[in-house]
Coordinates of C-alpha atoms (C1' of nucleotides) in Angstrom, one line a residue:
Chain H
M1 CA 120.2 143.1 46.1
L2 CA 117.7 144.7 48.4
E3 CA 115.8 147.5 46.9
I4 CA 116.2 150.9 48.4
G5 CA 114.6 153.3 46.0
R6 CA 110.9 154.0 45.7
P7 CA 109.8 151.8 48.5
Y8 CA 106.1 152.2 47.7
R9 CA 106.5 151.0 44.1
K10 CA 105.3 147.5 44.8
L11 CA 102.4 148.7 46.8
V12 CA 101.3 150.9 44.0
L13 CA 101.7 148.1 41.5
K14 CA 99.6 145.8 43.6
L15 CA 96.8 148.2 44.3
D16 CA 96.7 149.4 40.7
R17 CA 96.3 145.8 39.6
L18 CA 93.7 145.3 42.2
I19 CA 91.3 148.1 41.6
G20 CA 93.1 150.6 39.4
L21 CA 94.6 153.8 40.6
T22 CA 94.6 157.3 39.2
S23 CA 97.9 159.2 39.0
D24 CA 96.7 161.4 41.8
D25 CA 96.3 158.3 43.9
K26 CA 99.8 157.2 43.1
A27 CA 101.1 160.6 43.9
L28 CA 99.4 160.5 47.3
I29 CA 101.0 157.2 48.1
A30 CA 104.3 158.5 47.0
Q31 CA 104.0 161.3 49.5
L32 CA 103.4 159.0 52.5
P33 CA 106.1 159.5 55.1
L34 CA 108.1 156.3 55.3
A35 CA 110.8 155.3 57.7
V36 CA 112.7 152.6 55.8
R37 CA 114.6 150.0 57.8
N38 CA 116.6 146.8 57.2
V39 CA 115.5 143.9 59.3
R40 CA 117.2 140.6 59.9
A41 CA 115.5 137.3 60.4
H42 CA 114.4 136.4 64.0
V43 CA 114.3 140.1 64.9
K44 CA 111.0 140.9 66.5
L45 CA 109.2 143.9 65.1
A46 CA 107.9 145.7 68.1
Y47 CA 105.1 148.2 68.0
L48 CA 104.0 151.4 69.5
P49 CA 100.4 150.3 69.8
S50 CA 98.4 151.3 66.8
E51 CA 100.8 154.0 65.8
N52 CA 102.5 152.4 62.8
S53 CA 101.8 150.1 60.0
C54 CA 104.5 148.4 58.2
L55 CA 105.0 148.2 54.5
V56 CA 107.1 145.3 53.3
V57 CA 109.6 146.7 50.7
D58 CA 111.6 143.6 50.1
G59 CA 111.8 140.2 51.7
Y60 CA 109.2 138.5 53.8
L61 CA 107.5 139.4 57.1
C62 CA 105.5 136.9 59.1
E63 CA 103.1 137.0 62.0
Y64 CA 103.6 134.0 64.2
K65 CA 102.3 132.7 67.4
V66 CA 104.7 131.2 69.9
V67 CA 104.0 127.6 70.8
E68 CA 104.2 126.7 74.4
G69 CA 107.6 125.2 75.2
C70 CA 109.3 126.0 72.0
G71 CA 108.7 126.7 68.4
R72 CA 106.3 129.0 66.6
Q73 CA 103.5 128.8 64.2
I74 CA 103.4 131.2 61.3
V75 CA 99.8 132.4 60.9
Q76 CA 100.3 135.0 58.1
L77 CA 102.9 135.8 55.6
H78 CA 103.5 139.2 54.1
L79 CA 105.2 139.8 50.8
P80 CA 106.7 142.9 49.3
G81 CA 104.0 145.4 48.7
D82 CA 101.9 144.2 51.6
V83 CA 101.0 146.4 54.5
A84 CA 101.2 144.6 57.8
D85 CA 99.3 146.0 60.7
L86 CA 101.9 146.3 63.5
H87 CA 99.3 146.3 66.2
V88 CA 98.0 142.8 65.4
P89 CA 101.0 141.1 67.0
S90 CA 100.1 143.0 70.2
L91 CA 98.1 139.9 71.0
P92 CA 99.8 137.9 73.7
G93 CA 102.0 135.2 72.3
H94 CA 101.9 136.8 68.9
A95 CA 104.8 138.5 67.2
M96 CA 106.0 139.7 63.9
S97 CA 109.4 139.1 62.3
A98 CA 111.2 138.7 59.1
L99 CA 111.9 135.5 57.3
G100 CA 115.4 136.1 56.0
P101 CA 116.7 139.6 55.6
A102 CA 114.0 142.1 54.7
V103 CA 113.4 145.8 54.1
V104 CA 110.4 147.4 55.6
A105 CA 109.0 150.9 55.8
F106 CA 107.0 152.1 58.8
I107 CA 104.1 154.3 58.1
P108 CA 102.2 156.2 60.8
Q109 CA 98.7 155.0 60.9
R110 CA 97.6 158.6 61.2
S111 CA 99.1 159.2 57.8
L112 CA 97.3 156.3 56.4
A113 CA 94.0 157.5 57.8
R114 CA 94.6 160.9 56.3
L115 CA 95.3 159.2 53.0
F116 CA 92.0 157.4 53.0
E117 CA 90.2 160.6 53.8
S118 CA 91.6 162.3 50.8
S119 CA 90.9 159.5 48.3
A120 CA 87.9 157.3 48.4
R121 CA 89.5 155.1 45.8
L122 CA 92.4 154.4 47.9
Q123 CA 90.2 153.6 50.8
H124 CA 88.4 151.2 48.5
A125 CA 91.8 149.7 47.6
Y126 CA 92.5 149.2 51.2
L127 CA 89.3 147.3 51.7
A128 CA 89.9 145.2 48.6
Q129 CA 93.3 144.4 50.1
L130 CA 91.7 143.3 53.3
Q131 CA 89.3 141.1 51.4
L132 CA 92.2 139.6 49.5
D133 CA 94.1 138.8 52.7
G134 CA 90.9 137.1 54.0
A135 CA 90.7 135.0 50.8
I136 CA 94.3 134.0 51.2
L137 CA 93.7 133.0 54.8
R138 CA 90.7 130.9 53.9
E139 CA 92.6 129.1 51.2
R140 CA 95.2 128.4 53.8
V141 CA 92.6 126.9 56.1
F142 CA 91.5 124.7 53.2
S143 CA 95.1 123.8 52.5
L144 CA 95.7 122.7 56.1
C145 CA 92.6 120.6 56.1
R146 CA 92.7 119.0 52.7
R147 CA 96.1 118.9 51.3
D148 CA 98.9 116.6 52.3
A149 CA 102.4 117.9 53.1
V150 CA 103.6 117.9 49.6
G151 CA 100.5 119.6 48.4
R152 CA 100.7 122.3 51.0
V153 CA 104.3 123.2 50.1
A154 CA 103.5 123.1 46.4
H155 CA 100.5 125.3 47.0
L156 CA 102.6 127.7 49.0
L157 CA 105.0 127.9 46.1
C158 CA 102.2 128.5 43.6
E159 CA 100.7 131.3 45.7
L160 CA 104.0 132.8 46.3
T161 CA 104.8 132.9 42.6
L162 CA 101.6 134.6 41.7
R163 CA 101.7 137.1 44.6
L164 CA 105.2 138.0 43.8
Q165 CA 104.5 138.4 40.1
A166 CA 101.7 140.8 41.1
V167 CA 104.4 143.1 42.3
G168 CA 106.7 142.6 39.4
M169 CA 108.9 140.0 41.0
A170 CA 109.5 136.3 40.4
L171 CA 109.6 136.8 36.7
N172 CA 110.3 133.6 34.8
Q173 CA 109.4 131.7 38.0
S174 CA 112.5 132.3 39.9
L175 CA 111.7 133.1 43.5
S176 CA 114.0 134.5 46.2
V177 CA 113.2 132.3 49.1
P178 CA 115.8 133.0 51.9
W179 CA 114.0 130.7 54.3
T180 CA 115.2 127.8 56.3
Q181 CA 113.3 124.5 56.0
T182 CA 112.1 125.2 59.6
D183 CA 110.4 128.3 58.2
V184 CA 108.7 126.2 55.6
A185 CA 107.6 123.8 58.2
D186 CA 106.2 126.6 60.4
L187 CA 104.4 128.0 57.4
T188 CA 102.7 124.8 56.4
G189 CA 102.1 123.1 59.7
I190 CA 104.5 120.2 59.3
S191 CA 107.6 119.2 61.2
T192 CA 111.1 120.3 60.1
V193 CA 112.1 116.8 59.3
H194 CA 109.1 116.3 57.1
A195 CA 109.6 119.6 55.4
N196 CA 113.0 118.3 54.3
R197 CA 111.4 115.2 52.9
V198 CA 108.9 117.2 51.0
V199 CA 111.5 119.5 49.5
Q200 CA 113.5 116.5 48.4
E201 CA 110.4 115.0 46.9
L202 CA 109.7 118.1 44.9
R203 CA 113.3 118.1 43.7
R204 CA 113.1 114.5 42.8
L205 CA 110.0 115.1 40.7
G206 CA 112.0 117.7 38.9
V207 CA 109.4 120.4 39.4
V208 CA 111.6 122.8 41.3
D209 CA 115.2 123.5 41.9
W210 CA 115.3 124.4 45.6
G211 CA 118.5 126.1 46.6
T212 CA 119.4 127.7 49.9
K213 CA 118.0 131.1 49.1
H214 CA 116.4 130.6 45.8
V215 CA 113.7 128.4 44.3
Q216 CA 113.5 128.0 40.5
I217 CA 110.3 126.4 39.3
H218 CA 110.9 124.1 36.4
D219 CA 107.6 122.5 35.8
W220 CA 104.8 124.9 36.7
D221 CA 102.0 122.6 35.4
T222 CA 103.0 119.7 37.5
L223 CA 103.4 121.9 40.5
V224 CA 99.9 123.3 40.0
R225 CA 98.6 119.7 39.7
I226 CA 100.4 118.6 42.9
A227 CA 99.1 121.6 44.7
N228 CA 95.6 121.4 43.2
F229 CA 96.1 125.1 42.7
S230 CA 93.6 127.5 41.3
D231 CA 94.4 131.2 41.3
A232 CA 90.8 132.3 41.5
Y233 CA 91.0 133.3 45.2
L234 CA 93.9 135.6 44.5
R235 CA 91.5 137.7 42.5
A236 CA 89.1 138.3 45.4
G237 CA 88.4 141.9 46.0
R238 CA 89.3 142.9 42.5
R239 CA 87.3 145.5 40.8
G240 CA 84.8 144.1 38.4
H241 CA 85.2 140.8 40.1
V242 CA 82.2 138.8 39.0
A243 CA 80.9 135.4 39.8
S244 CA 82.5 132.8 37.6
N245 CA 80.4 129.9 38.7
L246 CA 77.0 131.3 38.2
D247 CA 76.3 128.3 36.0
E248 CA 75.8 126.3 39.2
T249 CA 72.5 128.0 39.7
V250 CA 71.5 127.7 36.2
G251 CA 68.5 125.5 35.8
E252 CA 66.9 127.1 38.7
A253 CA 63.9 129.3 38.3
P254 CA 64.8 131.8 35.6
P255 CA 65.5 135.2 37.1
A256 CA 62.0 136.4 37.6
A257 CA 61.2 139.9 38.6
D258 CA 61.6 139.4 42.3
A259 CA 64.4 136.9 42.0
A260 CA 66.4 139.6 40.4
R261 CA 66.0 141.7 43.4
E262 CA 67.2 139.3 46.1
P263 CA 69.5 136.4 46.2
A264 CA 68.1 133.0 45.2
L265 CA 68.2 129.9 47.3
T266 CA 69.4 126.8 45.6
R267 CA 68.9 123.3 46.8
A268 CA 72.4 121.9 47.1
Chain P
M1 CA 62.5 129.4 68.6
L2 CA 63.9 131.4 65.7
E3 CA 64.0 135.1 66.3
I4 CA 61.9 137.2 64.0
G5 CA 61.8 140.6 65.6
R6 CA 64.5 143.3 65.3
P7 CA 66.8 141.3 63.1
Y8 CA 69.6 143.8 63.5
R9 CA 69.7 143.6 67.3
K10 CA 72.6 141.2 67.5
L11 CA 74.6 143.2 64.9
V12 CA 74.1 146.3 67.0
L13 CA 75.1 144.5 70.1
K14 CA 78.3 143.2 68.6
L15 CA 79.4 146.5 67.0
D16 CA 78.5 148.4 70.2
R17 CA 80.7 146.1 72.2
L18 CA 83.4 146.3 69.6
I19 CA 83.9 150.0 69.3
G20 CA 80.9 151.6 70.9
L21 CA 77.9 153.1 68.9
T22 CA 76.0 156.3 69.3
S23 CA 72.2 156.1 69.3
D24 CA 72.3 157.8 66.0
D25 CA 74.4 154.9 64.6
K26 CA 72.0 152.4 66.0
A27 CA 69.1 154.2 64.4
L28 CA 70.9 154.2 61.1
I29 CA 71.4 150.4 61.3
A30 CA 67.8 150.0 62.3
Q31 CA 66.8 151.7 59.1
L32 CA 68.7 149.4 56.8
P33 CA 66.4 147.7 54.4
L34 CA 66.4 144.0 55.2
A35 CA 64.9 141.1 53.4
V36 CA 64.5 138.4 56.1
R37 CA 64.4 134.8 55.0
N38 CA 64.4 131.4 56.6
V39 CA 67.1 129.0 55.3
R40 CA 67.4 125.3 55.8
A41 CA 70.6 123.4 56.0
H42 CA 72.3 122.4 52.7
V43 CA 70.5 125.1 50.8
K44 CA 73.0 127.1 48.9
L45 CA 72.9 130.8 49.2
A46 CA 73.2 132.2 45.7
Y47 CA 74.2 135.7 45.0
L48 CA 73.7 138.4 42.6
P49 CA 77.3 139.5 42.3
S50 CA 78.2 142.1 44.8
E51 CA 74.6 143.2 45.2
N52 CA 73.8 141.9 48.6
S53 CA 75.4 141.1 51.9
C54 CA 73.8 138.7 54.3
L55 CA 73.2 139.4 58.0
V56 CA 72.9 136.2 60.1
V57 CA 69.9 136.7 62.3
D58 CA 69.8 133.3 63.9
G59 CA 71.6 130.0 63.3
Y60 CA 74.8 129.5 61.5
L61 CA 76.1 130.3 58.0
C62 CA 79.2 128.8 56.6
E63 CA 81.4 129.4 53.6
Y64 CA 82.8 126.1 52.3
K65 CA 84.8 124.8 49.4
V66 CA 83.8 121.7 47.6
V67 CA 86.3 118.9 47.7
E68 CA 87.0 117.2 44.5
G69 CA 84.9 114.0 44.4
C70 CA 82.8 114.6 47.3
G71 CA 82.6 116.4 50.6
R72 CA 83.3 120.0 51.5
Q73 CA 85.6 121.9 53.7
I74 CA 84.2 124.7 55.8
V75 CA 86.5 127.7 55.6
Q76 CA 84.5 130.2 57.6
L77 CA 81.7 130.2 60.1
H78 CA 79.3 133.1 60.6
L79 CA 77.3 133.5 63.7
P80 CA 74.2 135.6 64.5
G81 CA 75.2 139.2 64.2
D82 CA 77.8 138.6 61.5
V83 CA 77.6 140.1 58.1
A84 CA 78.6 137.6 55.4
D85 CA 79.7 138.9 52.1
L86 CA 77.7 137.1 49.6
H87 CA 80.0 137.7 46.7
V88 CA 82.9 135.9 48.4
P89 CA 81.4 132.5 47.5
S90 CA 81.4 133.6 43.9
L91 CA 84.8 132.0 43.8
P92 CA 84.6 128.8 41.8
G93 CA 84.1 125.8 44.0
H94 CA 83.0 128.0 46.9
A95 CA 79.5 128.3 48.3
M96 CA 77.7 129.5 51.3
S97 CA 75.0 127.6 53.2
A98 CA 73.5 127.2 56.6
L99 CA 74.4 124.7 59.2
G100 CA 71.1 123.6 60.5
P101 CA 68.1 126.0 60.1
A102 CA 68.9 129.6 60.1
V103 CA 67.4 133.0 59.6
V104 CA 69.2 135.5 57.5
A105 CA 68.6 139.1 56.2
F106 CA 69.8 140.3 52.9
I107 CA 71.1 143.8 52.7
P108 CA 71.8 145.6 49.5
Q109 CA 75.5 146.5 49.4
R110 CA 74.5 149.8 48.1
S111 CA 72.6 150.5 51.4
L112 CA 75.7 149.4 53.4
A113 CA 77.9 151.8 51.3
R114 CA 75.5 154.6 52.0
L115 CA 75.4 153.7 55.7
F116 CA 79.2 154.0 55.9
E117 CA 79.2 157.3 54.1
S118 CA 76.8 158.7 56.6
S119 CA 78.7 157.5 59.7
A120 CA 82.4 157.4 60.0
R121 CA 82.0 155.5 63.2
L122 CA 80.0 152.8 61.5
Q123 CA 82.6 152.5 58.8
H124 CA 85.2 152.1 61.5
A125 CA 83.1 149.4 63.1
Y126 CA 83.0 147.6 59.8
L127 CA 86.8 147.7 59.6
A128 CA 87.1 146.5 63.2
Q129 CA 84.8 143.7 62.3
L130 CA 87.0 142.8 59.3
Q131 CA 90.0 142.7 61.6
L132 CA 88.3 140.5 64.1
D133 CA 87.3 138.1 61.3
G134 CA 91.0 138.0 60.3
A135 CA 92.1 137.3 63.8
I136 CA 89.6 134.5 64.1
L137 CA 90.9 133.0 60.8
R138 CA 94.5 133.2 62.0
E139 CA 93.6 131.5 65.2
R140 CA 92.0 128.8 63.1
V141 CA 95.1 128.4 61.1
F142 CA 97.0 128.0 64.4
S143 CA 94.4 125.5 65.6
L144 CA 94.7 123.4 62.5
C145 CA 98.5 123.3 62.8
R146 CA 99.0 122.9 66.5
R147 CA 96.0 121.4 68.2
D148 CA 95.0 117.7 68.0
A149 CA 91.5 116.7 67.1
V150 CA 90.1 117.0 70.7
G151 CA 91.8 120.4 71.1
R152 CA 90.3 121.7 67.9
V153 CA 86.8 120.8 68.8
A154 CA 87.2 122.1 72.3
H155 CA 88.6 125.3 70.9
L156 CA 85.7 125.6 68.5
L157 CA 83.3 125.3 71.4
C158 CA 85.2 127.9 73.4
E159 CA 85.2 130.4 70.6
L160 CA 81.6 129.7 69.8
T161 CA 80.6 130.3 73.4
L162 CA 82.3 133.7 73.6
R163 CA 81.2 134.8 70.2
L164 CA 77.6 133.9 71.0
Q165 CA 77.8 135.6 74.3
A166 CA 78.9 138.7 72.6
V167 CA 75.5 138.9 71.0
G168 CA 73.6 138.0 74.1
M169 CA 73.2 134.3 73.4
A170 CA 74.6 131.1 75.0
L171 CA 74.1 132.5 78.5
N172 CA 75.0 130.0 81.1
Q173 CA 77.0 128.2 78.5
S174 CA 74.2 126.4 76.8
L175 CA 74.7 126.6 73.0
S176 CA 72.3 125.8 70.3
V177 CA 74.4 123.7 68.0
P178 CA 72.1 122.1 65.4
W179 CA 75.0 120.5 63.5
T180 CA 75.7 117.0 62.5
Q181 CA 79.0 115.5 63.4
T182 CA 79.9 115.7 59.8
D183 CA 79.5 119.5 60.1
V184 CA 81.9 119.4 63.1
A185 CA 84.3 117.3 61.0
D186 CA 84.2 119.8 58.1
L187 CA 84.8 122.7 60.5
T188 CA 87.8 121.2 62.2
G189 CA 89.4 119.3 59.4
I190 CA 89.0 115.8 60.7
S191 CA 87.0 112.9 59.4
T192 CA 83.4 112.2 60.4
V193 CA 84.3 109.0 62.2
H194 CA 86.9 110.8 64.2
A195 CA 84.6 113.7 65.0
N196 CA 82.4 111.1 66.6
R197 CA 85.2 109.7 68.7
V198 CA 86.2 113.3 69.8
V199 CA 82.6 114.1 70.8
Q200 CA 82.5 110.9 72.9
E201 CA 85.8 111.7 74.5
L202 CA 84.5 115.2 75.5
R203 CA 81.4 113.6 76.9
R204 CA 83.4 111.0 78.7
L205 CA 85.5 113.6 80.4
G206 CA 82.3 115.2 81.6
V207 CA 83.1 118.6 80.2
V208 CA 80.1 118.9 77.9
D209 CA 76.7 117.4 77.4
W210 CA 76.5 117.1 73.6
G211 CA 73.0 116.5 72.4
T212 CA 71.6 116.4 68.9
K213 CA 70.9 120.1 68.7
H214 CA 72.4 121.4 71.9
V215 CA 75.6 121.6 73.7
Q216 CA 75.7 122.3 77.4
I217 CA 79.2 123.1 78.8
H218 CA 79.6 121.7 82.2
D219 CA 83.3 122.3 82.9
W220 CA 84.4 125.4 81.3
D221 CA 87.9 125.5 82.9
T222 CA 88.7 122.0 81.7
L223 CA 87.4 122.8 78.3
V224 CA 89.6 125.8 78.1
R225 CA 92.6 123.7 79.2
I226 CA 91.9 121.1 76.6
A227 CA 91.6 123.7 74.0
N228 CA 94.5 125.8 75.2
F229 CA 92.1 128.6 74.7
S230 CA 92.8 132.3 75.2
D231 CA 90.2 134.8 74.4
A232 CA 92.6 137.6 73.5
Y233 CA 92.3 137.2 69.8
L234 CA 88.5 137.8 70.0
R235 CA 89.3 141.3 71.2
A236 CA 91.2 142.2 68.1
G237 CA 89.9 145.3 66.4
R238 CA 88.4 146.6 69.6
R239 CA 88.5 150.3 70.4
G240 CA 91.3 151.1 72.8
H241 CA 92.8 147.7 72.1
V242 CA 96.3 148.0 73.5
A243 CA 99.3 145.8 73.5
S244 CA 99.1 143.4 76.5
N245 CA 102.5 141.9 76.0
L246 CA 104.6 145.0 75.9
D247 CA 106.5 143.6 78.8
E248 CA 108.3 141.4 76.2
T249 CA 110.2 144.4 75.0
V250 CA 110.8 145.7 78.5
G251 CA 114.5 145.7 79.3
E252 CA 115.3 147.0 75.8
A253 CA 116.6 150.4 75.4
P254 CA 114.3 152.8 77.2
P255 CA 112.1 154.7 74.9
A256 CA 114.6 157.3 73.7
A257 CA 113.5 160.3 71.7
D258 CA 113.7 158.6 68.3
A259 CA 112.6 155.2 69.6
A260 CA 109.4 156.9 70.6
R261 CA 108.8 157.9 67.0
E262 CA 109.2 154.6 65.3
P263 CA 108.8 151.0 66.2
A264 CA 111.6 149.3 68.0
L265 CA 113.4 146.2 66.8
T266 CA 113.9 143.6 69.4
R267 CA 116.3 140.7 69.2
A268 CA 114.1 137.6 69.6
Chain F
dC1 C1' 140.2 124.9 64.8
dG2 C1' 136.0 124.7 67.4
dA3 C1' 131.2 126.1 67.6
dC4 C1' 127.0 126.4 65.6
dC5 C1' 123.3 126.1 62.6
dG6 C1' 120.8 124.1 58.9
dA7 C1' 120.2 120.0 55.9
dT8 C1' 119.8 115.2 55.8
dT9 C1' 118.9 110.3 57.0
dG10 C1' 117.0 106.3 59.5
dA11 C1' 114.0 103.9 62.8
dC12 C1' 110.1 103.7 65.2
dA13 C1' 105.5 105.3 67.2
dC14 C1' 100.9 106.9 66.9
dA15 C1' 97.0 110.1 65.7
dG16 C1' 93.8 110.0 62.7
dC17 C1' 92.1 108.0 58.1
dT18 C1' 89.6 104.6 55.4
dC19 C1' 86.6 100.9 54.8
dA20 C1' 82.7 98.4 56.3
dA21 C1' 78.9 97.4 58.9
dA22 C1' 75.5 97.8 62.7
dT23 C1' 72.5 100.6 65.3
dG24 C1' 69.4 104.3 66.2
dA25 C1' 66.2 108.1 65.2
dA26 C1' 62.9 110.6 62.3
dG27 C1' 59.9 110.9 58.8
dT28 C1' 56.7 109.0 54.9
dG29 C1' 53.2 106.5 52.9
dG30 C1' 49.9 102.9 53.1
Chain S
dC1 C1' 50.3 101.7 63.6
dC2 C1' 53.4 99.4 60.9
dA3 C1' 56.9 98.7 56.9
dC4 C1' 60.2 101.3 54.7
dT5 C1' 63.6 104.8 53.7
dT6 C1' 66.9 108.0 54.9
dC7 C1' 70.2 110.1 57.4
dA8 C1' 73.1 110.4 61.6
dT9 C1' 75.6 108.1 65.1
dT10 C1' 78.4 104.5 66.6
dT11 C1' 81.8 100.7 66.6
dG12 C1' 85.7 97.8 64.9
dA13 C1' 89.9 96.8 62.4
dG14 C1' 93.6 97.7 59.7
dC15 C1' 96.6 101.2 57.2
dT16 C1' 99.5 105.3 56.5
dG17 C1' 101.2 110.0 56.6
dT18 C1' 103.7 112.5 59.8
dG19 C1' 105.8 113.3 64.2
dT20 C1' 109.6 112.3 67.3
dC21 C1' 114.1 111.1 68.5
dA22 C1' 118.7 110.7 67.5
dA23 C1' 122.7 110.9 64.6
dT24 C1' 125.5 112.5 60.9
dC25 C1' 127.1 115.7 57.6
dG26 C1' 128.2 120.1 55.6
dG27 C1' 129.0 124.9 55.5
dT28 C1' 130.2 129.4 57.8
dC29 C1' 132.1 132.4 61.0
dG30 C1' 135.0 134.1 64.5

DNA sequence: CGACCGATTGACACAGCTCAAATGAAGTGG
DNA sequence: CCACTTCATTTGAGCTGTGTCAATCGGTCG
């Protein structure tokens, strides 16, 4: 069921949704030279330093750090439509591999650079994407600090669903998740044993149907409640993204002439 | 002791160290319009959406997320020389404030945009900076998953030291740290009570002298060992940054003609 | 059929949390 | 210069979510 045609489709979908693309932009992306490859789980993606980026076409890619002794910790998860920087894992102890079978497309960084030179909008999209990745990472930090194991896994599912839907997948909340429970553990910072208990708990609550390679979400609202999920951070970097909590500073000095020119300071 | 002159000095230092700047670049940065302000702790930095960025001149800025009920979780820490995006905290529940007294400079984003148009190298520096921030966040994720409380705090100190030294501060490992132990707790994802116990443990081991507003590191090597610290990730985004673990793929098929053109896949 | 990997279960240990209270330090007003 | 407040640090004592260890079970593949 792995997609082979139009490998850039999801990337275009995502960027279009993020900041909007012209048809010229889309054509430019479609012309990128891609070397499409199938990757199996546990196969390390090597890199020729800084020479290629890696577009996820289908499946999941993760950057992980090897833990001394054994095991790994996944520090970032890439979904279809994401562009992973292959030179990041050139850090010692870091590596990149697929979770479950995946399809990727290698793109010469030089081609990407040329792409950005030819379209300021696409460059902007790239920046927006970077910002979004940052927002996702920060939410992850929050998750690790303030959510318990069940909350973390639930949050992961919520995020996954929305990110997949942003590239036209996971419609009717049915996710392809060809991960082992060890993968889930490495993603959420819990032990394998506990990951199992969490999965069972989510099943018991009837919020998900968690199969070997598939997750069907039955009760989105409850899942969101368990995860304490809010999708706001997934909109970071979006065009026309405006503050939605400006009310917090309401009651302060009304925007006087100079207050309008520089940020206000608000007593917490 | 707060610095008032040449507010962009640390930024220039950092970018120069990161990718190298020409004197033209430095002059461009020096010409940026800055609105310098003193900020006290617990004062929220408000934002006019997307209108300003915020250069940390002295002290620390943090982005945090409010925890339901009470408390906050710090998701990102900005040091002198860092440029914080003021529109990030426009996410609901997010905010930005200083840890201890700080000096910041507001920069209109429009000016930054113009800056990048006039110098491709500076734009590149900005990207490198974004990448570095990402690497720091990913290391933080790792820390939260795989280091115990003492390790996390030790790692925070190590990172702090190197990042400060990159902007000419913290020479001879004496750090200005005007934080409360609650701040440390919010940074590392532990409770205030436990933060106290960790600080005491570090003192007891004789690795640091942790005063109210200052930390003096006495035994760097031990601190590094406790933190399991490696500074590699702090070099992410650097110019000429090359893979240092290429040896891992040594022994694979020698770089054949086509292997040289696209990344290799290595059995983990 | 045997080997292997992932899922599952149970028993136990402990790092770190919570609650609660005492102590210390810094500032404020009289 | 002294009460008084406020905030940060410190200490103690249980409690609990997760980790660890160790089996068992089930499916898959050669």
